[in-house]
Amino acid sequence: MDDIALREQEEALRNKAAQLSAELRKQYYQFEEQLVKDPDTYAVLNYFFAAGLHHFYLGKVARGVVNLVLMLIGLALISYHGWVLIVLVCLIELPQLFNSQKIVRQYNIDVMREILDELNNSKQNPTIPAD
Amino acid sequence: MSLTIQSRIQQSQQTKRTQWLLILAATITIVLMSGYQFYTKGVPYFAEKISESLPEQVYEVVDESSLNELDDLEFMASELSDAEQGKIRALFNLLLSKDTHGNRDYKLEFRQWGGKANAMALANGTIIITDSMVVLTDTDQELSAILLHEIGHVEHNHVMESLVSSSIVFVTLTAVLGDISALSDIIVQGAMLGLNQGYSQQAELEADFYAHERMTKKYGDGTSMISIFEKLAIQLKGQHSWLSSHPSFEKRIEKIKRTD
């Protein structure tokens, strides 16, 4: 998905949040503040991409552990061409380094949608429009 | 606030803590592992490659300046007679085989060093032996063992590799830690001390192995190495510590006996 489409989605969700009652809007922003991720932090952690730190940041623990284990195996076997494994992991992870803004924006959009759904389900504000 | 949302916020805070804990643990693991591998494998590898590619003039300058500095600060002129020096130089030349490192300019120098029995090799093949060391040896074989050990250091390029290793560690740690804090100074000095100590002990064993091999080829066995090490062990008793640049003589003798 391109950046403009993501911006549009984000804007639509922000509009929905703006239509919530004052009490629910407050809850929404409290919840959002807790769950959204910072693209800059993700990008900095991505500099260590082979270690999988950025995956941990977005809660993808399994993928982070796979990266970490591959990195450690590569380092342990560095004298026996272990560096090939490290380079391979780097190449696989490299696109995420360049797409970090987009990836985090998509993650945050999912989070925003989940919060709105949660608030809808709580049925405390019947004014939230349907998708 | 609804109960669900409250519990979700609590859950998300818990998850956030776990995620940062994982990030921290992964970072520490990777940094320690990379540092260890760089220190034990990367530095020696690059030191060897860089040392090999340095021009001969660098070796000459390092040799000359090291000897001049040692002469100014530590050494005194030898009191061995010219005839005695000539005899030892003749033995030294015999020990230099055809396949001894062709690029090095081997020469033997005699000095006094506060009565210490010692010998050392410089980067370009200058080997210095003290009068006390000459006096300590009873036979040509024992003297050969000492000289061949020093030739072994030159053959394996230990001096230049040690200098380059220290430079690599210094430059890397300065780049990583910066040049601003006392802590970085302590870490840099500690790393270089550890590197020199570990590298130097390994280098000593390599030089022993080289000398032993050449002694066996020339004299049939390496027993003279053992006898001169035993004499040195008695003379330097109590001076060995875990920070020593040389392994203990007991360990070196044991290694030689094992290869005999």
mmCIF file of C-alpha atoms in Angstrom:
data_model
loop_
_atom_site.group_PDB
_atom_site.id
_atom_site.type_symbol
_atom_site.label_atom_id
_atom_site.label_comp_id
_atom_site.label_asym_id
_atom_site.label_seq_id
_atom_site.Cartn_x
_atom_site.Cartn_y
_atom_site.Cartn_z
ATOM 1 C CA MET A 1 0.000 0.000 0.000
ATOM 2 C CA ASP A 2 1.404 3.420 -0.876
ATOM 3 C CA ASP A 3 1.943 6.301 1.498
ATOM 4 C CA ILE A 4 -1.012 8.390 0.277
ATOM 5 C CA ALA A 5 -3.463 5.517 0.828
ATOM 6 C CA LEU A 6 -2.100 5.026 4.340
ATOM 7 C CA ARG A 7 -2.462 8.737 5.089
ATOM 8 C CA GLU A 8 -6.063 8.628 3.878
ATOM 9 C CA GLN A 9 -6.823 5.632 6.096
ATOM 10 C CA GLU A 10 -5.250 7.325 9.076
ATOM 11 C CA GLU A 11 -7.191 10.508 8.417
ATOM 12 C CA ALA A 12 -10.474 8.579 8.168
ATOM 13 C CA LEU A 13 -9.805 6.875 11.506
ATOM 14 C CA ARG A 14 -8.917 10.209 13.112
ATOM 15 C CA ASN A 15 -12.230 11.612 11.888
ATOM 16 C CA LYS A 16 -14.064 8.663 13.440
ATOM 17 C CA ALA A 17 -12.250 9.258 16.727
ATOM 18 C CA ALA A 18 -13.196 12.940 16.577
ATOM 19 C CA GLN A 19 -16.850 11.949 16.387
ATOM 20 C CA LEU A 20 -16.714 10.042 19.675
ATOM 21 C CA SER A 21 -18.236 11.535 22.810
ATOM 22 C CA ALA A 22 -15.887 13.539 25.022
ATOM 23 C CA GLU A 23 -15.482 10.684 27.540
ATOM 24 C CA LEU A 24 -14.812 8.035 24.875
ATOM 25 C CA ARG A 25 -12.515 10.357 22.960
ATOM 26 C CA LYS A 26 -10.444 10.767 26.112
ATOM 27 C CA GLN A 27 -10.313 6.982 26.522
ATOM 28 C CA TYR A 28 -9.422 6.617 22.859
ATOM 29 C CA TYR A 29 -6.429 8.960 23.121
ATOM 30 C CA GLN A 30 -5.267 7.346 26.372
ATOM 31 C CA PHE A 31 -5.422 3.970 24.710
ATOM 32 C CA GLU A 32 -3.775 5.186 21.491
ATOM 33 C CA GLU A 33 -0.921 6.791 23.404
ATOM 34 C CA GLN A 34 -0.178 3.447 25.029
ATOM 35 C CA LEU A 35 -0.255 1.365 21.871
ATOM 36 C CA VAL A 36 1.018 3.321 18.888
ATOM 37 C CA LYS A 37 4.675 3.011 17.919
ATOM 38 C CA ASP A 38 7.193 5.679 17.057
ATOM 39 C CA PRO A 39 8.565 5.393 13.491
ATOM 40 C CA ASP A 40 11.885 6.978 14.523
ATOM 41 C CA THR A 41 12.447 4.428 17.304
ATOM 42 C CA TYR A 42 11.620 1.661 14.850
ATOM 43 C CA ALA A 43 14.070 3.123 12.333
ATOM 44 C CA VAL A 44 16.867 3.373 14.921
ATOM 45 C CA LEU A 45 16.276 -0.216 16.036
ATOM 46 C CA ASN A 46 16.275 -1.167 12.375
ATOM 47 C CA TYR A 47 19.919 -0.095 12.110
ATOM 48 C CA PHE A 48 20.542 -3.261 14.097
ATOM 49 C CA PHE A 49 18.289 -5.072 11.636
ATOM 50 C CA ALA A 50 20.119 -8.366 11.692
ATOM 51 C CA ALA A 51 19.476 -8.722 15.397
ATOM 52 C CA GLY A 52 15.703 -8.385 14.902
ATOM 53 C CA LEU A 53 15.252 -5.601 17.445
ATOM 54 C CA HIS A 54 12.670 -3.817 15.261
ATOM 55 C CA HIS A 55 10.557 -6.982 15.219
ATOM 56 C CA PHE A 56 10.546 -7.072 19.010
ATOM 57 C CA TYR A 57 9.476 -3.416 19.016
ATOM 58 C CA LEU A 58 6.379 -4.200 16.941
ATOM 59 C CA GLY A 59 5.634 -7.295 19.031
ATOM 60 C CA LYS A 60 6.680 -9.807 16.352
ATOM 61 C CA VAL A 61 8.605 -11.841 18.929
ATOM 62 C CA ALA A 62 8.907 -15.057 16.887
ATOM 63 C CA ARG A 63 10.449 -13.266 13.905
ATOM 64 C CA GLY A 64 12.730 -11.299 16.208
ATOM 65 C CA VAL A 65 13.931 -14.494 17.875
ATOM 66 C CA VAL A 66 14.576 -16.117 14.458
ATOM 67 C CA ASN A 67 16.681 -13.109 13.414
ATOM 68 C CA LEU A 68 18.548 -13.095 16.704
ATOM 69 C CA VAL A 69 19.295 -16.817 16.562
ATOM 70 C CA LEU A 70 20.461 -16.618 12.923
ATOM 71 C CA MET A 71 22.669 -13.650 13.803
ATOM 72 C CA LEU A 72 24.217 -15.510 16.760
ATOM 73 C CA ILE A 73 24.824 -18.644 14.668
ATOM 74 C CA GLY A 74 26.434 -16.467 11.987
ATOM 75 C CA LEU A 75 28.649 -14.767 14.549
ATOM 76 C CA ALA A 76 29.614 -18.020 16.251
ATOM 77 C CA LEU A 77 30.579 -19.557 12.915
ATOM 78 C CA ILE A 78 32.157 -16.397 11.493
ATOM 79 C CA SER A 79 35.421 -18.247 10.732
ATOM 80 C CA TYR A 80 33.463 -20.902 8.819
ATOM 81 C CA HIS A 81 31.642 -18.526 6.457
ATOM 82 C CA GLY A 82 29.094 -17.624 9.132
ATOM 83 C CA TRP A 83 29.155 -14.100 7.706
ATOM 84 C CA VAL A 84 27.168 -15.438 4.724
ATOM 85 C CA LEU A 85 24.250 -16.109 7.080
ATOM 86 C CA ILE A 86 24.519 -12.601 8.537
ATOM 87 C CA VAL A 87 24.598 -11.033 5.058
ATOM 88 C CA LEU A 88 21.592 -13.142 4.046
ATOM 89 C CA VAL A 89 19.554 -11.984 7.041
ATOM 90 C CA CYS A 90 20.617 -8.392 6.329
ATOM 91 C CA LEU A 91 19.483 -8.668 2.714
ATOM 92 C CA ILE A 92 16.110 -10.088 3.764
ATOM 93 C CA GLU A 93 15.629 -7.352 6.357
ATOM 94 C CA LEU A 94 17.024 -4.506 4.255
ATOM 95 C CA PRO A 95 13.710 -3.524 2.562
ATOM 96 C CA GLN A 96 12.201 -2.932 6.013
ATOM 97 C CA LEU A 97 14.904 -0.391 6.735
ATOM 98 C CA PHE A 98 13.754 1.723 3.803
ATOM 99 C CA ASN A 99 10.046 1.143 4.505
ATOM 100 C CA SER A 100 10.159 1.734 8.239
ATOM 101 C CA GLN A 101 7.883 4.820 8.147
ATOM 102 C CA LYS A 102 5.284 2.954 6.112
ATOM 103 C CA ILE A 103 5.468 -0.203 8.245
ATOM 104 C CA VAL A 104 4.984 1.706 11.500
ATOM 105 C CA ARG A 105 2.170 3.802 10.009
ATOM 106 C CA GLN A 106 0.370 0.602 8.943
ATOM 107 C CA TYR A 107 0.880 -0.849 12.421
ATOM 108 C CA ASN A 108 -0.512 2.306 14.031
ATOM 109 C CA ILE A 109 -3.525 2.303 11.695
ATOM 110 C CA ASP A 110 -4.297 -1.281 12.766
ATOM 111 C CA VAL A 111 -3.971 -0.247 16.395
ATOM 112 C CA MET A 112 -6.277 2.763 15.893
ATOM 113 C CA ARG A 113 -8.861 0.581 14.186
ATOM 114 C CA GLU A 114 -8.698 -1.963 17.010
ATOM 115 C CA ILE A 115 -9.257 0.739 19.616
ATOM 116 C CA LEU A 116 -12.238 2.120 17.762
ATOM 117 C CA ASP A 117 -13.679 -1.397 17.409
ATOM 118 C CA GLU A 118 -13.124 -1.976 21.093
ATOM 119 C CA LEU A 119 -14.925 1.231 21.960
ATOM 120 C CA ASN A 120 -17.735 0.361 19.548
ATOM 121 C CA ASN A 121 -18.109 -3.040 21.146
ATOM 122 C CA SER A 122 -18.292 -1.510 24.589
ATOM 123 C CA LYS A 123 -21.493 0.076 23.276
ATOM 124 C CA GLN A 124 -20.954 3.156 25.319
ATOM 125 C CA ASN A 125 -21.222 5.467 22.374
ATOM 126 C CA PRO A 126 -23.810 4.700 19.757
ATOM 127 C CA THR A 127 -22.678 7.737 17.751
ATOM 128 C CA ILE A 128 -19.569 5.977 16.334
ATOM 129 C CA PRO A 129 -20.305 5.516 12.649
ATOM 130 C CA ALA A 130 -19.895 2.055 11.105
ATOM 131 C CA ASP A 131 -16.959 1.357 8.712
ATOM 132 C CA MET B 1 -13.476 3.891 31.737
ATOM 133 C CA SER B 2 -14.717 0.420 30.805
ATOM 134 C CA LEU B 3 -13.103 -2.602 32.424
ATOM 135 C CA THR B 4 -12.014 -4.049 29.051
ATOM 136 C CA ILE B 5 -10.169 -0.909 28.045
ATOM 137 C CA GLN B 6 -8.554 -0.593 31.452
ATOM 138 C CA SER B 7 -7.317 -4.186 31.322
ATOM 139 C CA ARG B 8 -6.092 -3.669 27.735
ATOM 140 C CA ILE B 9 -4.058 -0.646 28.835
ATOM 141 C CA GLN B 10 -2.532 -2.639 31.682
ATOM 142 C CA GLN B 11 -1.817 -5.488 29.290
ATOM 143 C CA SER B 12 -0.211 -3.145 26.773
ATOM 144 C CA GLN B 13 2.036 -1.654 29.467
ATOM 145 C CA GLN B 14 3.130 -5.144 30.457
ATOM 146 C CA THR B 15 3.761 -6.059 26.792
ATOM 147 C CA LYS B 16 5.756 -2.864 26.297
ATOM 148 C CA ARG B 17 7.989 -3.723 29.271
ATOM 149 C CA THR B 18 8.531 -7.251 27.915
ATOM 150 C CA GLN B 19 9.358 -5.907 24.448
ATOM 151 C CA TRP B 20 11.965 -3.469 25.782
ATOM 152 C CA LEU B 21 13.411 -6.199 27.964
ATOM 153 C CA LEU B 22 13.781 -8.407 24.881
ATOM 154 C CA ILE B 23 15.356 -5.536 22.932
ATOM 155 C CA LEU B 24 17.817 -4.879 25.751
ATOM 156 C CA ALA B 25 18.699 -8.572 26.165
ATOM 157 C CA ALA B 26 19.132 -9.034 22.407
ATOM 158 C CA THR B 27 21.313 -5.906 22.162
ATOM 159 C CA ILE B 28 23.576 -6.993 25.032
ATOM 160 C CA THR B 29 23.892 -10.514 23.599
ATOM 161 C CA ILE B 30 24.750 -9.291 20.108
ATOM 162 C CA VAL B 31 27.162 -6.596 21.293
ATOM 163 C CA LEU B 32 29.018 -9.024 23.584
ATOM 164 C CA MET B 33 29.149 -11.761 20.945
ATOM 165 C CA SER B 34 30.274 -9.376 18.184
ATOM 166 C CA GLY B 35 32.861 -7.797 20.473
ATOM 167 C CA TYR B 36 34.249 -11.175 21.477
ATOM 168 C CA GLN B 37 34.452 -12.428 17.893
ATOM 169 C CA PHE B 38 36.012 -9.177 16.706
ATOM 170 C CA TYR B 39 38.538 -9.241 19.548
ATOM 171 C CA THR B 40 39.547 -12.890 19.217
ATOM 172 C CA LYS B 41 39.203 -13.472 15.467
ATOM 173 C CA GLY B 42 38.787 -10.172 13.632
ATOM 174 C CA VAL B 43 41.712 -8.316 15.189
ATOM 175 C CA PRO B 44 44.322 -11.075 14.630
ATOM 176 C CA TYR B 45 43.054 -11.617 11.069
ATOM 177 C CA PHE B 46 43.199 -7.931 10.117
ATOM 178 C CA ALA B 47 46.491 -7.446 11.986
ATOM 179 C CA GLU B 48 48.077 -10.223 9.930
ATOM 180 C CA LYS B 49 46.728 -8.887 6.625
ATOM 181 C CA ILE B 50 47.652 -5.264 7.371
ATOM 182 C CA SER B 51 51.141 -6.204 8.635
ATOM 183 C CA GLU B 52 51.810 -8.208 5.490
ATOM 184 C CA SER B 53 50.844 -5.301 3.282
ATOM 185 C CA LEU B 54 52.970 -2.676 5.053
ATOM 186 C CA PRO B 55 55.974 -1.492 3.024
ATOM 187 C CA GLU B 56 59.484 -2.502 4.077
ATOM 188 C CA GLN B 57 60.336 1.079 5.021
ATOM 189 C CA VAL B 58 57.801 0.931 7.857
ATOM 190 C CA TYR B 59 59.551 -2.128 9.305
ATOM 191 C CA GLU B 60 62.927 -0.387 8.995
ATOM 192 C CA VAL B 61 61.694 2.775 10.712
ATOM 193 C CA VAL B 62 60.004 0.806 13.535
ATOM 194 C CA ASP B 63 63.188 -1.228 14.085
ATOM 195 C CA GLU B 64 65.468 1.765 14.096
ATOM 196 C CA SER B 65 63.321 3.948 16.330
ATOM 197 C CA SER B 66 62.648 1.094 18.787
ATOM 198 C CA LEU B 67 66.353 0.311 19.116
ATOM 199 C CA ASN B 68 67.261 3.996 19.500
ATOM 200 C CA GLU B 69 64.641 4.451 22.199
ATOM 201 C CA LEU B 70 65.746 1.322 24.054
ATOM 202 C CA ASP B 71 69.364 2.473 23.817
ATOM 203 C CA ASP B 72 68.397 5.865 25.262
ATOM 204 C CA LEU B 73 66.189 4.581 28.060
ATOM 205 C CA GLU B 74 67.111 1.013 28.981
ATOM 206 C CA PHE B 75 70.225 -0.457 27.448
ATOM 207 C CA MET B 76 73.927 -0.062 28.020
ATOM 208 C CA ALA B 77 76.744 -1.070 25.673
ATOM 209 C CA SER B 78 77.769 -4.726 25.746
ATOM 210 C CA GLU B 79 80.946 -5.727 27.558
ATOM 211 C CA LEU B 80 81.432 -8.877 25.506
ATOM 212 C CA SER B 81 84.671 -8.927 23.556
ATOM 213 C CA ASP B 82 84.601 -8.458 19.791
ATOM 214 C CA ALA B 83 85.845 -12.022 19.364
ATOM 215 C CA GLU B 84 83.006 -13.393 21.478
ATOM 216 C CA GLN B 85 80.451 -11.267 19.650
ATOM 217 C CA GLY B 86 81.887 -12.408 16.314
ATOM 218 C CA LYS B 87 81.611 -16.056 17.334
ATOM 219 C CA ILE B 88 77.972 -15.667 18.330
ATOM 220 C CA ARG B 89 77.197 -13.727 15.148
ATOM 221 C CA ALA B 90 78.695 -16.581 13.110
ATOM 222 C CA LEU B 91 76.402 -19.021 14.914
ATOM 223 C CA PHE B 92 73.458 -16.658 14.310
ATOM 224 C CA ASN B 93 74.194 -16.525 10.580
ATOM 225 C CA LEU B 94 74.321 -20.323 10.475
ATOM 226 C CA LEU B 95 70.881 -20.455 12.049
ATOM 227 C CA LEU B 96 69.374 -18.251 9.351
ATOM 228 C CA SER B 97 68.194 -20.800 6.840
ATOM 229 C CA LYS B 98 67.585 -20.072 3.182
ATOM 230 C CA ASP B 99 63.858 -20.024 3.727
ATOM 231 C CA THR B 100 64.052 -17.612 6.668
ATOM 232 C CA HIS B 101 61.848 -14.615 5.891
ATOM 233 C CA GLY B 102 63.492 -13.063 2.801
ATOM 234 C CA ASN B 103 62.256 -9.511 3.344
ATOM 235 C CA ARG B 104 63.659 -9.066 6.820
ATOM 236 C CA ASP B 105 67.069 -7.591 7.513
ATOM 237 C CA TYR B 106 68.368 -9.950 10.225
ATOM 238 C CA LYS B 107 71.107 -8.653 12.489
ATOM 239 C CA LEU B 108 72.270 -9.484 15.992
ATOM 240 C CA GLU B 109 72.954 -6.778 18.582
ATOM 241 C CA PHE B 110 74.551 -7.141 22.022
ATOM 242 C CA ARG B 111 73.525 -4.970 24.973
ATOM 243 C CA GLN B 112 73.405 -4.915 28.774
ATOM 244 C CA TRP B 113 70.008 -4.487 30.430
ATOM 245 C CA GLY B 114 70.493 -4.008 34.177
ATOM 246 C CA GLY B 115 71.958 -7.495 34.573
ATOM 247 C CA LYS B 116 68.822 -9.170 33.203
ATOM 248 C CA ALA B 117 69.167 -12.310 31.079
ATOM 249 C CA ASN B 118 66.949 -11.499 28.152
ATOM 250 C CA ALA B 119 66.652 -11.478 24.382
ATOM 251 C CA MET B 120 64.179 -9.755 22.109
ATOM 252 C CA ALA B 121 63.276 -9.400 18.479
ATOM 253 C CA LEU B 122 62.297 -6.206 16.686
ATOM 254 C CA ALA B 123 59.979 -6.000 13.692
ATOM 255 C CA ASN B 124 62.516 -5.999 10.856
ATOM 256 C CA GLY B 125 64.768 -8.775 12.147
ATOM 257 C CA THR B 126 67.022 -6.982 14.630
ATOM 258 C CA ILE B 127 67.603 -9.374 17.510
ATOM 259 C CA ILE B 128 69.018 -8.088 20.777
ATOM 260 C CA ILE B 129 70.638 -10.412 23.293
ATOM 261 C CA THR B 130 71.936 -9.287 26.665
ATOM 262 C CA ASP B 131 75.367 -10.135 28.057
ATOM 263 C CA SER B 132 73.735 -11.919 31.004
ATOM 264 C CA MET B 133 71.821 -14.170 28.651
ATOM 265 C CA VAL B 134 75.036 -15.076 26.822
ATOM 266 C CA VAL B 135 76.686 -15.835 30.171
ATOM 267 C CA LEU B 136 73.722 -17.979 31.237
ATOM 268 C CA THR B 137 74.118 -20.289 28.234
ATOM 269 C CA ASP B 138 76.715 -23.061 28.544
ATOM 270 C CA THR B 139 76.595 -24.501 25.060
ATOM 271 C CA ASP B 140 76.044 -23.395 21.461
ATOM 272 C CA GLN B 141 72.811 -25.397 21.502
ATOM 273 C CA GLU B 142 71.395 -23.366 24.376
ATOM 274 C CA LEU B 143 72.414 -20.140 22.660
ATOM 275 C CA SER B 144 70.867 -21.424 19.427
ATOM 276 C CA ALA B 145 67.612 -22.170 21.257
ATOM 277 C CA ILE B 146 67.416 -18.538 22.401
ATOM 278 C CA LEU B 147 68.350 -17.112 19.001
ATOM 279 C CA LEU B 148 65.967 -19.419 17.129
ATOM 280 C CA HIS B 149 63.150 -18.457 19.480
ATOM 281 C CA GLU B 150 63.730 -14.788 18.570
ATOM 282 C CA ILE B 151 64.052 -15.632 14.867
ATOM 283 C CA GLY B 152 60.681 -17.389 15.276
ATOM 284 C CA HIS B 153 59.123 -14.099 16.414
ATOM 285 C CA VAL B 154 60.444 -12.385 13.275
ATOM 286 C CA GLU B 155 59.373 -15.280 11.052
ATOM 287 C CA HIS B 156 55.810 -15.101 12.387
ATOM 288 C CA ASN B 157 55.876 -11.287 12.231
ATOM 289 C CA HIS B 158 54.751 -11.109 15.869
ATOM 290 C CA VAL B 159 56.112 -7.645 16.621
ATOM 291 C CA MET B 160 54.396 -5.825 13.766
ATOM 292 C CA GLU B 161 51.174 -7.814 14.221
ATOM 293 C CA SER B 162 51.114 -6.885 17.897
ATOM 294 C CA LEU B 163 51.597 -3.192 17.042
ATOM 295 C CA VAL B 164 48.869 -3.297 14.394
ATOM 296 C CA SER B 165 46.494 -5.206 16.725
ATOM 297 C CA SER B 166 46.882 -2.552 19.416
ATOM 298 C CA SER B 167 46.224 0.160 16.847
ATOM 299 C CA ILE B 168 43.079 -1.594 15.555
ATOM 300 C CA VAL B 169 41.686 -2.004 19.086
ATOM 301 C CA PHE B 170 42.550 1.593 19.975
ATOM 302 C CA VAL B 171 40.968 3.056 16.841
ATOM 303 C CA THR B 172 37.855 0.858 17.093
ATOM 304 C CA LEU B 173 37.200 1.554 20.765
ATOM 305 C CA THR B 174 37.855 5.260 20.337
ATOM 306 C CA ALA B 175 35.379 5.312 17.442
ATOM 307 C CA VAL B 176 32.770 3.422 19.476
ATOM 308 C CA LEU B 177 33.254 5.047 22.882
ATOM 309 C CA GLY B 178 34.479 8.470 21.817
ATOM 310 C CA ASP B 179 37.471 10.249 23.215
ATOM 311 C CA ILE B 180 35.812 12.079 26.036
ATOM 312 C CA SER B 181 35.489 10.068 29.180
ATOM 313 C CA ALA B 182 37.795 8.491 31.717
ATOM 314 C CA LEU B 183 35.706 5.322 31.374
ATOM 315 C CA SER B 184 36.560 4.998 27.689
ATOM 316 C CA ASP B 185 40.255 5.425 28.586
ATOM 317 C CA ILE B 186 40.022 2.628 31.130
ATOM 318 C CA ILE B 187 38.216 0.329 28.684
ATOM 319 C CA VAL B 188 40.692 1.077 25.872
ATOM 320 C CA GLN B 189 43.726 0.531 28.105
ATOM 321 C CA GLY B 190 42.215 -2.627 29.586
ATOM 322 C CA ALA B 191 41.384 -4.063 26.183
ATOM 323 C CA MET B 192 44.871 -3.328 24.887
ATOM 324 C CA LEU B 193 46.500 -4.843 27.968
ATOM 325 C CA GLY B 194 44.362 -7.957 27.613
ATOM 326 C CA LEU B 195 45.047 -8.180 23.906
ATOM 327 C CA ASN B 196 48.800 -7.773 24.329
ATOM 328 C CA GLN B 197 48.909 -10.263 27.174
ATOM 329 C CA GLY B 198 46.883 -12.917 25.346
ATOM 330 C CA TYR B 199 48.551 -12.298 22.003
ATOM 331 C CA SER B 200 52.009 -12.235 23.499
ATOM 332 C CA GLN B 201 51.588 -15.571 25.318
ATOM 333 C CA GLN B 202 50.329 -17.158 22.115
ATOM 334 C CA ALA B 203 53.232 -15.615 20.201
ATOM 335 C CA GLU B 204 55.759 -16.987 22.716
ATOM 336 C CA LEU B 205 54.421 -20.507 22.273
ATOM 337 C CA GLU B 206 54.531 -20.133 18.484
ATOM 338 C CA ALA B 207 58.144 -18.938 18.657
ATOM 339 C CA ASP B 208 58.983 -21.864 20.976
ATOM 340 C CA PHE B 209 57.429 -24.279 18.519
ATOM 341 C CA TYR B 210 59.433 -22.754 15.643
ATOM 342 C CA ALA B 211 62.668 -22.922 17.655
ATOM 343 C CA HIS B 212 61.986 -26.482 18.743
ATOM 344 C CA GLU B 213 61.372 -27.572 15.168
ATOM 345 C CA ARG B 214 64.599 -25.937 13.955
ATOM 346 C CA MET B 215 66.586 -27.289 16.938
ATOM 347 C CA THR B 216 65.382 -30.814 16.212
ATOM 348 C CA LYS B 217 66.369 -30.434 12.568
ATOM 349 C CA LYS B 218 69.817 -29.040 13.390
ATOM 350 C CA TYR B 219 70.793 -30.860 16.599
ATOM 351 C CA GLY B 220 68.518 -33.905 16.624
ATOM 352 C CA ASP B 221 66.408 -32.849 19.641
ATOM 353 C CA GLY B 222 65.190 -29.865 21.649
ATOM 354 C CA THR B 223 66.655 -30.731 25.060
ATOM 355 C CA SER B 224 68.849 -27.610 25.071
ATOM 356 C CA MET B 225 65.692 -25.511 24.929
ATOM 357 C CA ILE B 226 64.494 -27.225 28.064
ATOM 358 C CA SER B 227 67.811 -26.740 29.869
ATOM 359 C CA ILE B 228 68.026 -23.001 29.074
ATOM 360 C CA PHE B 229 64.378 -22.511 30.082
ATOM 361 C CA GLU B 230 65.085 -24.273 33.385
ATOM 362 C CA LYS B 231 67.988 -21.900 34.016
ATOM 363 C CA LEU B 232 65.807 -18.890 33.152
ATOM 364 C CA ALA B 233 63.026 -20.220 35.387
ATOM 365 C CA ILE B 234 65.420 -20.315 38.345
ATOM 366 C CA GLN B 235 66.767 -16.847 37.586
ATOM 367 C CA LEU B 236 63.331 -15.259 37.116
ATOM 368 C CA LYS B 237 61.652 -17.175 39.952
ATOM 369 C CA GLY B 238 58.592 -15.400 41.374
ATOM 370 C CA GLN B 239 58.394 -12.845 38.591
ATOM 371 C CA HIS B 240 55.623 -14.583 36.682
ATOM 372 C CA SER B 241 52.040 -13.448 37.164
ATOM 373 C CA TRP B 242 48.735 -13.877 35.331
ATOM 374 C CA LEU B 243 49.420 -10.544 33.638
ATOM 375 C CA SER B 244 52.807 -11.675 32.297
ATOM 376 C CA SER B 245 53.432 -11.333 28.599
ATOM 377 C CA HIS B 246 55.159 -14.739 28.601
ATOM 378 C CA PRO B 247 53.658 -18.060 29.631
ATOM 379 C CA SER B 248 55.371 -19.642 32.637
ATOM 380 C CA PHE B 249 58.554 -21.596 31.912
ATOM 381 C CA GLU B 250 56.924 -24.713 33.415
ATOM 382 C CA LYS B 251 54.171 -24.485 30.799
ATOM 383 C CA ARG B 252 56.665 -23.867 27.986
ATOM 384 C CA ILE B 253 58.887 -26.776 29.041
ATOM 385 C CA GLU B 254 55.863 -29.035 29.305
ATOM 386 C CA LYS B 255 54.782 -28.072 25.760
ATOM 387 C CA ILE B 256 58.266 -28.785 24.392
ATOM 388 C CA LYS B 257 58.414 -32.164 26.149
ATOM 389 C CA ARG B 258 55.028 -33.033 24.690
ATOM 390 C CA THR B 259 56.219 -32.310 21.127
ATOM 391 C CA ASP B 260 59.526 -34.191 21.592
#
